[in-house]
Amino acid sequence: MVNHQLFLLLTLISSILVFQSESRVKAKASFGFSLELIHRDSPLSPFYNASLNSSEILTKNAIHSMERFRHFQSLINQKAVQSIVFPTENSYLTKLSFGTPPVEYFAIVDTGSDLTWIQCVPCTECYNSQGSSLFDPQASSTYKAFSCDSQTCRAFGGEQCLKTNDCQYHVTYGDMSSTTGILSSDSLSFDSINGQKTTFSTSIFGCGRNNQVQLGNLGIAGIVGLGGGPFSLVSQIGPQIDHRFSYCFVPRFAKSSGKLIFGQESIISHPKAISTPLVSKYPQTFYYLTLNGVSIGDKTAHPSSTQGNVLIDSGVTLTILEPDLYSSVEAMVKEAIGKEPVQDPSGAFNLCYGADTNINVPEMVFHFSGADLRLQPVNTFMVNGDLVCMVIVPNSVNPFSVFGNYAQINFQVEYDLQKRVVSFAPTDCTQI
């Protein structure tokens, strides 16, 4: 078994090295580029549903956050075969193009996924809410399907060979959604904010032909995987982007987009930037940090678990804390606000106040290893109809936490995958 695992590791390294050497034809040195990052529920999104009010959107996102969180727990606790969790509707989108000539699509940006995939023809089962034509490999002059005997197929763990000898992939997500198709490569390009086009000539991706996922009316073509595994986009193009990327989330209903930044442009130079180490744990797709405590004023609550006890994620709206830590944080918030809370009728939030109560939300400090991150009210509370609710909730099962995307609003968050650190800088994300 050990020898077999070593063989797979060596073939994986070899295939990635081949990919990187081919990609250098287009990019011989590290560089940077920036993309627009649009939340699915933003008025700027082409899939914005104006019939939903802010309360309905927030409740929907809270429910989806807890579903995604439960899938995280399943994978981490059981060391399940499924390596990733399907991102839900509280996700951020970006535009990208596949093929030659390039065909443009919207896809979910997900730090909790590795394989980038889009829907392709012919398709035996595809969701019909994509909002654009499916990608046609035969229409691209640069498309290539990996064969079953290729190093890339063996390293990925291709499920089976087709009659054409094409490598078939199958990815099952934590909620039992799945995508099946052909492991492929093609030109992948992005239109940078500065107007320049950035192209990676041999990007590995999944050409999905059987995609059993629940997307509702998301209107997206697939997923851009930014996880920590070897087949994620950021791992594949690592040398060209100096093994780093960052993002900046704007407030949910802002009239401007956020940013997804790769390479040199993603480096934070803010004087108040702070950094905390990434912790290597299973599964390697996820990005783990160490949370030492949470403070309000002169009081601090500490988690029961230790190193690598919190997962930072782009696809979860809420911040979800282990039970005892949450109870202590909620008690500190109640004491600091000093007003009588009210119950959330939807049951999605544990701590709410009447919107007309005129509460003063305290600053909250998350003490990550080596980094004290100061969260403002925009990161911790949200207007929910006639309520103002805390967007931090408890995990009722075990000592495991997730640092969600609401807590990351108006921070530039940089992932340096070579130094293995995540950095935060307070930023007006509408202005970068």
Tab-separated table of C-alpha atoms in Angstrom:
chain	number	residue	atom	x	y	z
A	1	MET	CA	0.000	0.000	0.000
A	2	VAL	CA	2.810	2.414	0.898
A	3	ASN	CA	4.583	1.703	-2.393
A	4	HIS	CA	1.358	2.257	-4.314
A	5	GLN	CA	0.783	5.599	-2.556
A	6	LEU	CA	4.384	6.605	-3.277
A	7	PHE	CA	3.888	5.741	-6.945
A	8	LEU	CA	0.757	7.903	-7.122
A	9	LEU	CA	2.570	10.768	-5.417
A	10	LEU	CA	5.507	10.567	-7.832
A	11	THR	CA	3.252	10.418	-10.890
A	12	LEU	CA	1.267	13.363	-9.547
A	13	ILE	CA	4.419	15.437	-9.070
A	14	SER	CA	5.617	14.455	-12.536
A	15	SER	CA	2.334	15.400	-14.200
A	16	ILE	CA	2.225	18.765	-12.437
A	17	LEU	CA	5.823	19.475	-13.465
A	18	VAL	CA	4.927	18.672	-17.066
A	19	PHE	CA	1.940	21.021	-16.807
A	20	GLN	CA	4.044	23.810	-15.330
A	21	SER	CA	6.746	23.504	-18.005
A	22	GLU	CA	4.079	23.677	-20.733
A	23	SER	CA	2.399	26.666	-19.091
A	24	ARG	CA	5.654	28.633	-19.077
A	25	VAL	CA	5.329	28.954	-22.828
A	26	LYS	CA	2.758	31.642	-22.080
A	27	ALA	CA	4.224	32.963	-18.827
A	28	LYS	CA	7.960	32.620	-18.201
A	29	ALA	CA	8.072	34.672	-15.014
A	30	SER	CA	5.765	35.440	-12.122
A	31	PHE	CA	3.295	38.258	-12.695
A	32	GLY	CA	-0.086	39.385	-11.455
A	33	PHE	CA	-3.635	40.060	-12.581
A	34	SER	CA	-6.947	41.042	-10.992
A	35	LEU	CA	-10.519	39.922	-11.617
A	36	GLU	CA	-13.911	41.206	-10.593
A	37	LEU	CA	-15.494	39.193	-7.794
A	38	ILE	CA	-19.285	39.450	-7.627
A	39	HIS	CA	-21.494	37.927	-4.974
A	40	ARG	CA	-24.357	35.862	-6.337
A	41	ASP	CA	-26.871	38.073	-4.469
A	42	SER	CA	-25.293	41.420	-5.380
A	43	PRO	CA	-27.325	43.811	-7.550
A	44	LEU	CA	-24.299	43.718	-9.885
A	45	SER	CA	-24.734	39.986	-10.441
A	46	PRO	CA	-26.371	39.026	-13.753
A	47	PHE	CA	-28.302	36.433	-11.730
A	48	TYR	CA	-29.580	38.863	-9.076
A	49	ASN	CA	-33.100	38.021	-7.924
A	50	ALA	CA	-34.841	41.325	-7.232
A	51	SER	CA	-37.925	39.511	-5.903
A	52	LEU	CA	-36.040	38.478	-2.737
A	53	ASN	CA	-35.670	41.009	0.079
A	54	SER	CA	-32.525	41.271	2.196
A	55	SER	CA	-34.076	39.241	5.021
A	56	GLU	CA	-34.949	36.343	2.706
A	57	ILE	CA	-31.466	36.406	1.172
A	58	LEU	CA	-29.730	36.428	4.548
A	59	THR	CA	-31.880	33.593	5.913
A	60	LYS	CA	-31.259	31.541	2.769
A	61	ASN	CA	-27.512	32.130	3.060
A	62	ALA	CA	-27.538	31.181	6.743
A	63	ILE	CA	-29.256	27.890	6.002
A	64	HIS	CA	-26.819	27.122	3.184
A	65	SER	CA	-23.889	28.015	5.450
A	66	MET	CA	-24.947	25.421	7.996
A	67	GLU	CA	-25.450	22.794	5.289
A	68	ARG	CA	-21.950	23.415	3.949
A	69	PHE	CA	-20.557	23.367	7.483
A	70	ARG	CA	-22.103	19.974	8.209
A	71	HIS	CA	-20.459	18.619	5.068
A	72	PHE	CA	-17.106	20.007	6.241
A	73	GLN	CA	-17.568	18.163	9.514
A	74	SER	CA	-18.364	14.931	7.739
A	75	LEU	CA	-15.232	15.100	5.626
A	76	ILE	CA	-12.862	16.099	8.404
A	77	ASN	CA	-14.223	13.776	11.089
A	78	GLN	CA	-14.688	10.706	8.930
A	79	LYS	CA	-11.780	11.286	6.548
A	80	ALA	CA	-14.282	10.541	3.810
A	81	VAL	CA	-13.301	9.719	0.257
A	82	GLN	CA	-15.082	12.851	-0.948
A	83	SER	CA	-12.435	15.552	-0.914
A	84	ILE	CA	-14.563	18.665	-1.252
A	85	VAL	CA	-17.858	20.288	-0.383
A	86	PHE	CA	-20.086	21.798	-3.030
A	87	PRO	CA	-20.361	25.582	-2.658
A	88	THR	CA	-23.871	26.892	-2.232
A	89	GLU	CA	-25.775	29.992	-3.297
A	90	ASN	CA	-23.979	32.279	-0.854
A	91	SER	CA	-20.984	32.233	-3.205
A	92	TYR	CA	-18.850	34.640	-5.196
A	93	LEU	CA	-18.631	34.533	-8.981
A	94	THR	CA	-16.024	35.512	-11.521
A	95	LYS	CA	-15.785	35.448	-15.312
A	96	LEU	CA	-13.394	33.204	-17.202
A	97	SER	CA	-13.041	31.820	-20.719
A	98	PHE	CA	-12.249	28.319	-21.979
A	99	GLY	CA	-10.931	27.198	-25.332
A	100	THR	CA	-9.721	28.654	-28.616
A	101	PRO	CA	-11.545	30.771	-29.621
A	102	PRO	CA	-12.373	31.644	-25.988
A	103	VAL	CA	-15.931	31.178	-24.712
A	104	GLU	CA	-16.862	33.196	-21.618
A	105	TYR	CA	-18.656	31.811	-18.553
A	106	PHE	CA	-19.490	32.716	-14.966
A	107	ALA	CA	-18.230	30.243	-12.368
A	108	ILE	CA	-18.214	29.977	-8.585
A	109	VAL	CA	-14.906	30.860	-6.923
A	110	ASP	CA	-14.346	28.314	-4.170
A	111	THR	CA	-11.438	27.969	-1.743
A	112	GLY	CA	-13.013	24.712	-0.579
A	113	SER	CA	-12.665	22.925	-3.942
A	114	ASP	CA	-9.746	21.732	-6.064
A	115	LEU	CA	-10.875	20.641	-9.521
A	116	THR	CA	-12.062	23.383	-11.849
A	117	TRP	CA	-14.896	22.116	-14.052
A	118	ILE	CA	-17.570	23.353	-16.417
A	119	GLN	CA	-20.518	21.742	-18.147
A	120	CYS	CA	-19.716	20.298	-21.577
A	121	VAL	CA	-21.433	18.726	-24.554
A	122	PRO	CA	-22.382	16.001	-25.106
A	123	CYS	CA	-24.110	15.970	-21.720
A	124	THR	CA	-26.181	13.077	-20.401
A	125	GLU	CA	-27.388	15.030	-17.363
A	126	CYS	CA	-26.726	18.731	-16.923
A	127	TYR	CA	-28.576	21.318	-14.872
A	128	ASN	CA	-30.492	23.706	-17.116
A	129	SER	CA	-30.005	26.909	-15.119
A	130	GLN	CA	-26.581	27.774	-16.532
A	131	GLY	CA	-27.774	30.767	-18.542
A	132	SER	CA	-25.323	30.158	-21.417
A	133	SER	CA	-24.455	27.451	-23.933
A	134	LEU	CA	-22.499	24.453	-22.698
A	135	PHE	CA	-18.815	24.297	-23.609
A	136	ASP	CA	-18.218	22.351	-26.828
A	137	PRO	CA	-14.746	20.725	-26.811
A	138	GLN	CA	-14.885	20.060	-30.552
A	139	ALA	CA	-15.194	23.784	-31.206
A	140	SER	CA	-11.868	24.475	-29.437
A	141	SER	CA	-8.657	23.970	-31.423
A	142	THR	CA	-6.598	23.661	-28.212
A	143	TYR	CA	-8.762	21.145	-26.336
A	144	LYS	CA	-7.187	17.861	-25.245
A	145	ALA	CA	-8.660	14.934	-23.345
A	146	PHE	CA	-6.227	13.022	-21.138
A	147	SER	CA	-5.889	9.348	-21.982
A	148	CYS	CA	-6.387	6.636	-19.381
A	149	ASP	CA	-2.702	5.716	-19.432
A	150	SER	CA	-1.486	9.304	-18.955
A	151	GLN	CA	0.366	10.297	-15.791
A	152	THR	CA	-2.216	12.986	-15.131
A	153	CYS	CA	-5.086	10.485	-15.215
A	154	ARG	CA	-3.318	8.073	-12.883
A	155	ALA	CA	-2.359	10.857	-10.485
A	156	PHE	CA	-5.909	12.181	-10.360
A	157	GLY	CA	-7.293	8.691	-9.865
A	158	GLY	CA	-9.414	8.512	-13.014
A	159	GLU	CA	-12.447	6.347	-12.299
A	160	GLN	CA	-12.555	4.359	-15.492
A	161	CYS	CA	-11.661	4.329	-19.171
A	162	LEU	CA	-14.159	5.095	-21.867
A	163	LYS	CA	-14.218	3.334	-25.228
A	164	THR	CA	-12.327	6.322	-26.617
A	165	ASN	CA	-9.564	5.737	-23.998
A	166	ASP	CA	-10.420	9.122	-22.467
A	167	CYS	CA	-9.819	9.510	-18.724
A	168	GLN	CA	-13.111	9.754	-16.871
A	169	TYR	CA	-13.157	11.678	-13.583
A	170	HIS	CA	-15.818	11.455	-10.909
A	171	VAL	CA	-16.040	13.869	-7.983
A	172	THR	CA	-18.586	13.339	-5.212
A	173	TYR	CA	-19.216	16.279	-2.914
A	174	GLY	CA	-20.066	16.165	0.766
A	175	ASP	CA	-23.790	16.633	0.113
A	176	MET	CA	-23.684	13.740	-2.385
A	177	SER	CA	-23.875	16.063	-5.376
A	178	SER	CA	-21.467	14.943	-8.068
A	179	THR	CA	-19.842	15.748	-11.376
A	180	THR	CA	-18.600	13.172	-13.880
A	181	GLY	CA	-16.844	13.834	-17.148
A	182	ILE	CA	-13.565	13.843	-19.017
A	183	LEU	CA	-10.342	15.019	-17.387
A	184	SER	CA	-9.101	17.535	-19.932
A	185	SER	CA	-6.825	20.446	-20.671
A	186	ASP	CA	-7.412	23.598	-22.672
A	187	SER	CA	-6.610	27.262	-22.805
A	188	LEU	CA	-8.010	29.105	-19.791
A	189	SER	CA	-8.126	32.898	-19.946
A	190	PHE	CA	-9.194	35.773	-17.744
A	191	ASP	CA	-10.006	39.373	-18.663
A	192	SER	CA	-8.118	41.371	-16.066
A	193	ILE	CA	-9.594	44.537	-14.592
A	194	ASN	CA	-6.889	46.566	-16.356
A	195	GLY	CA	-8.169	45.336	-19.718
A	196	GLN	CA	-5.426	42.811	-20.416
A	197	LYS	CA	-6.141	39.154	-21.105
A	198	THR	CA	-4.207	36.551	-19.116
A	199	THR	CA	-4.035	33.089	-20.674
A	200	PHE	CA	-2.839	29.733	-19.359
A	201	SER	CA	-2.449	27.448	-22.324
A	202	THR	CA	-2.734	23.988	-20.758
A	203	SER	CA	-5.016	24.197	-17.736
A	204	ILE	CA	-6.277	20.910	-16.316
A	205	PHE	CA	-10.033	20.916	-15.789
A	206	GLY	CA	-13.061	18.664	-15.788
A	207	CYS	CA	-15.308	18.649	-18.836
A	208	GLY	CA	-18.524	17.756	-17.019
A	209	ARG	CA	-21.006	15.509	-18.825
A	210	ASN	CA	-23.086	14.294	-15.890
A	211	ASN	CA	-23.479	16.983	-13.249
A	212	GLN	CA	-25.927	16.077	-10.517
A	213	VAL	CA	-25.784	19.205	-8.414
A	214	GLN	CA	-28.442	21.373	-6.822
A	215	LEU	CA	-27.832	24.885	-8.101
A	216	GLY	CA	-31.345	26.299	-8.147
A	217	ASN	CA	-31.199	29.381	-10.375
A	218	LEU	CA	-27.557	30.203	-9.800
A	219	GLY	CA	-26.902	30.626	-13.527
A	220	ILE	CA	-23.284	29.415	-13.411
A	221	ALA	CA	-21.296	27.085	-15.643
A	222	GLY	CA	-19.152	25.374	-13.003
A	223	ILE	CA	-16.507	25.910	-10.351
A	224	VAL	CA	-13.074	27.537	-10.159
A	225	GLY	CA	-11.175	25.497	-7.583
A	226	LEU	CA	-8.830	27.565	-5.394
A	227	GLY	CA	-8.225	24.910	-2.736
A	228	GLY	CA	-4.881	23.658	-1.491
A	229	GLY	CA	-4.769	20.382	-3.436
A	230	PRO	CA	-2.411	19.748	-6.387
A	231	PHE	CA	-5.114	19.943	-9.074
A	232	SER	CA	-6.544	23.303	-7.987
A	233	LEU	CA	-6.051	26.300	-10.267
A	234	VAL	CA	-3.725	28.071	-7.823
A	235	SER	CA	-1.545	24.953	-7.537
A	236	GLN	CA	-1.365	24.464	-11.296
A	237	ILE	CA	-0.367	28.047	-12.081
A	238	GLY	CA	1.662	28.422	-8.869
A	239	PRO	CA	5.016	29.385	-10.469
A	240	GLN	CA	3.380	32.018	-12.671
A	241	ILE	CA	1.525	33.683	-9.772
A	242	ASP	CA	4.371	33.338	-7.277
A	243	HIS	CA	2.226	30.829	-5.324
A	244	ARG	CA	-0.026	33.554	-3.960
A	245	PHE	CA	-3.497	35.005	-4.403
A	246	SER	CA	-5.817	37.295	-2.489
A	247	TYR	CA	-9.388	38.499	-2.471
A	248	CYS	CA	-11.323	41.460	-1.119
A	249	PHE	CA	-15.041	41.052	-0.379
A	250	VAL	CA	-17.231	44.162	-0.524
A	251	PRO	CA	-20.343	44.483	1.663
A	252	ARG	CA	-23.057	42.253	0.225
A	253	PHE	CA	-25.228	44.931	-1.389
A	254	ALA	CA	-22.473	47.357	-2.361
A	255	LYS	CA	-22.729	48.974	-5.795
A	256	SER	CA	-19.231	47.845	-6.749
A	257	SER	CA	-17.519	44.495	-7.157
A	258	GLY	CA	-14.861	42.870	-5.010
A	259	LYS	CA	-11.522	41.686	-6.338
A	260	LEU	CA	-9.798	38.351	-6.854
A	261	ILE	CA	-6.080	38.965	-7.297
A	262	PHE	CA	-3.303	36.609	-8.387
A	263	GLY	CA	0.485	36.919	-8.206
A	264	GLN	CA	2.490	40.054	-7.523
A	265	GLU	CA	-0.585	42.284	-7.433
A	266	SER	CA	-1.979	40.288	-4.511
A	267	ILE	CA	0.870	41.202	-2.136
A	268	ILE	CA	-0.391	43.223	0.829
A	269	SER	CA	1.690	46.307	1.649
A	270	HIS	CA	-0.692	47.828	4.212
A	271	PRO	CA	1.099	48.989	7.410
A	272	LYS	CA	-1.580	47.332	9.558
A	273	ALA	CA	-1.352	43.955	7.803
A	274	ILE	CA	-1.133	40.930	10.092
A	275	SER	CA	-0.249	37.330	9.259
A	276	THR	CA	-1.012	33.897	10.693
A	277	PRO	CA	0.377	30.493	9.689
A	278	LEU	CA	-1.529	27.970	7.603
A	279	VAL	CA	-1.727	24.582	9.312
A	280	SER	CA	-1.365	21.423	7.221
A	281	LYS	CA	-4.191	18.976	7.952
A	282	TYR	CA	-6.439	16.488	6.170
A	283	PRO	CA	-7.974	17.050	3.703
A	284	GLN	CA	-5.319	19.226	2.073
A	285	THR	CA	-7.956	21.027	0.004
A	286	PHE	CA	-8.964	23.162	2.993
A	287	TYR	CA	-7.114	26.122	4.544
A	288	TYR	CA	-6.744	25.745	8.325
A	289	LEU	CA	-5.762	28.448	10.830
A	290	THR	CA	-5.304	28.422	14.596
A	291	LEU	CA	-7.728	30.510	16.666
A	292	ASN	CA	-6.491	31.150	20.215
A	293	GLY	CA	-9.412	33.212	21.457
A	294	VAL	CA	-12.026	35.936	20.895
A	295	SER	CA	-12.065	39.200	22.848
A	296	ILE	CA	-14.560	41.975	23.508
A	297	GLY	CA	-13.103	44.773	25.612
A	298	ASP	CA	-11.013	43.273	28.403
A	299	LYS	CA	-12.711	39.871	28.322
A	300	THR	CA	-11.480	36.886	26.294
A	301	ALA	CA	-13.029	33.514	25.497
A	302	HIS	CA	-10.841	30.570	24.519
A	303	PRO	CA	-11.597	27.533	22.324
A	304	SER	CA	-11.204	24.028	23.727
A	305	SER	CA	-9.436	22.744	20.614
A	306	THR	CA	-5.929	23.781	19.614
A	307	GLN	CA	-3.809	23.922	16.438
A	308	GLY	CA	-5.609	24.164	13.113
A	309	ASN	CA	-8.999	24.480	14.801
A	310	VAL	CA	-10.645	26.865	12.331
A	311	LEU	CA	-11.179	26.657	8.585
A	312	ILE	CA	-11.179	29.902	6.573
A	313	ASP	CA	-13.622	29.655	3.687
A	314	SER	CA	-14.991	31.793	0.853
A	315	GLY	CA	-18.239	29.834	0.477
A	316	VAL	CA	-19.719	30.050	3.990
A	317	THR	CA	-21.515	33.281	4.894
A	318	LEU	CA	-21.599	32.827	8.657
A	319	THR	CA	-18.777	32.389	11.128
A	320	ILE	CA	-19.449	29.163	13.018
A	321	LEU	CA	-17.815	28.587	16.405
A	322	GLU	CA	-17.433	25.486	18.554
A	323	PRO	CA	-20.215	25.328	21.198
A	324	ASP	CA	-18.431	26.481	24.370
A	325	LEU	CA	-16.576	29.268	22.585
A	326	TYR	CA	-19.793	30.505	20.997
A	327	SER	CA	-21.610	30.543	24.346
A	328	SER	CA	-18.868	32.682	25.873
A	329	VAL	CA	-18.803	35.054	22.882
A	330	GLU	CA	-22.575	35.446	22.930
A	331	ALA	CA	-22.495	36.228	26.656
A	332	MET	CA	-19.811	38.894	26.095
A	333	VAL	CA	-21.808	40.464	23.244
A	334	LYS	CA	-25.005	40.559	25.324
A	335	GLU	CA	-23.174	42.204	28.204
A	336	ALA	CA	-21.515	44.771	25.920
A	337	ILE	CA	-24.776	45.717	24.156
A	338	GLY	CA	-26.876	45.729	27.339
A	339	LYS	CA	-30.245	45.497	25.556
A	340	GLU	CA	-32.878	42.748	25.547
A	341	PRO	CA	-32.469	40.384	22.570
A	342	VAL	CA	-35.419	39.081	20.560
A	343	GLN	CA	-35.976	35.716	18.914
A	344	ASP	CA	-35.399	35.210	15.208
A	345	PRO	CA	-38.613	33.664	13.819
A	346	SER	CA	-36.693	31.842	11.085
A	347	GLY	CA	-34.460	30.126	13.647
A	348	ALA	CA	-31.391	30.819	11.469
A	349	PHE	CA	-29.717	33.150	13.988
A	350	ASN	CA	-29.128	32.726	17.705
A	351	LEU	CA	-28.745	36.362	18.741
A	352	CYS	CA	-30.913	39.162	17.343
A	353	TYR	CA	-32.158	42.590	18.409
A	354	GLY	CA	-34.976	44.745	17.123
A	355	ALA	CA	-33.760	46.965	14.292
A	356	ASP	CA	-35.233	49.982	16.125
A	357	THR	CA	-33.355	49.170	19.366
A	358	ASN	CA	-30.401	51.371	18.345
A	359	ILE	CA	-27.722	49.014	19.657
A	360	ASN	CA	-24.001	49.738	19.730
A	361	VAL	CA	-22.216	46.688	18.330
A	362	PRO	CA	-18.820	46.227	20.026
A	363	GLU	CA	-15.557	45.608	18.212
A	364	MET	CA	-14.631	41.935	18.344
A	365	VAL	CA	-11.029	40.683	18.177
A	366	PHE	CA	-10.248	37.233	16.788
A	367	HIS	CA	-6.877	36.146	18.147
A	368	PHE	CA	-5.333	33.975	15.465
A	369	SER	CA	-1.841	32.611	16.026
A	370	GLY	CA	0.390	35.698	15.738
A	371	ALA	CA	-2.425	37.917	14.443
A	372	ASP	CA	-5.119	39.850	16.304
A	373	LEU	CA	-7.862	40.557	13.753
A	374	ARG	CA	-10.245	43.362	14.719
A	375	LEU	CA	-13.753	42.808	13.366
A	376	GLN	CA	-16.091	45.756	12.924
A	377	PRO	CA	-19.915	45.636	13.117
A	378	VAL	CA	-20.123	44.984	9.346
A	379	ASN	CA	-18.298	41.695	9.987
A	380	THR	CA	-20.388	40.492	12.912
A	381	PHE	CA	-23.969	41.831	12.562
A	382	MET	CA	-26.424	42.157	9.681
A	383	VAL	CA	-29.824	43.795	9.266
A	384	ASN	CA	-32.348	40.983	8.823
A	385	GLY	CA	-35.701	42.614	8.026
A	386	ASP	CA	-36.896	44.239	11.244
A	387	LEU	CA	-34.069	42.564	13.181
A	388	VAL	CA	-30.330	43.051	13.539
A	389	CYS	CA	-28.702	39.633	13.941
A	390	MET	CA	-25.240	38.403	14.784
A	391	VAL	CA	-23.763	36.492	11.834
A	392	ILE	CA	-21.854	34.234	14.221
A	393	VAL	CA	-23.591	31.006	15.217
A	394	PRO	CA	-22.691	27.857	17.184
A	395	ASN	CA	-21.596	24.492	15.931
A	396	SER	CA	-23.722	22.246	18.099
A	397	VAL	CA	-21.739	19.072	17.506
A	398	ASN	CA	-18.010	19.228	18.176
A	399	PRO	CA	-14.965	21.537	18.617
A	400	PHE	CA	-14.600	22.777	15.055
A	401	SER	CA	-15.030	26.294	13.644
A	402	VAL	CA	-15.307	28.094	10.290
A	403	PHE	CA	-14.312	31.709	9.624
A	404	GLY	CA	-16.907	32.744	7.041
A	405	ASN	CA	-16.917	35.307	4.266
A	406	TYR	CA	-18.999	37.869	6.177
A	407	ALA	CA	-16.221	38.186	8.747
A	408	GLN	CA	-13.808	38.814	5.866
A	409	ILE	CA	-15.698	41.768	4.335
A	410	ASN	CA	-13.486	44.837	3.858
A	411	PHE	CA	-10.273	42.918	4.428
A	412	GLN	CA	-7.777	42.077	1.753
A	413	VAL	CA	-7.001	38.442	2.511
A	414	GLU	CA	-3.765	37.106	1.010
A	415	TYR	CA	-2.789	33.435	0.782
A	416	ASP	CA	0.967	32.927	0.428
A	417	LEU	CA	1.141	29.222	-0.323
A	418	GLN	CA	4.934	29.115	-0.407
A	419	LYS	CA	5.473	30.708	2.995
A	420	ARG	CA	2.272	29.006	4.226
A	421	VAL	CA	0.686	32.112	5.763
A	422	VAL	CA	-2.586	34.002	5.436
A	423	SER	CA	-2.459	37.790	5.831
A	424	PHE	CA	-5.231	40.292	6.549
A	425	ALA	CA	-5.276	44.051	5.944
A	426	PRO	CA	-8.218	46.349	6.724
A	427	THR	CA	-9.285	47.693	3.319
A	428	ASP	CA	-12.140	49.549	1.689
A	429	CYS	CA	-12.719	46.804	-0.852
A	430	THR	CA	-14.888	49.059	-2.999
A	431	GLN	CA	-11.807	51.182	-3.738
A	432	ILE	CA	-9.041	48.706	-4.626
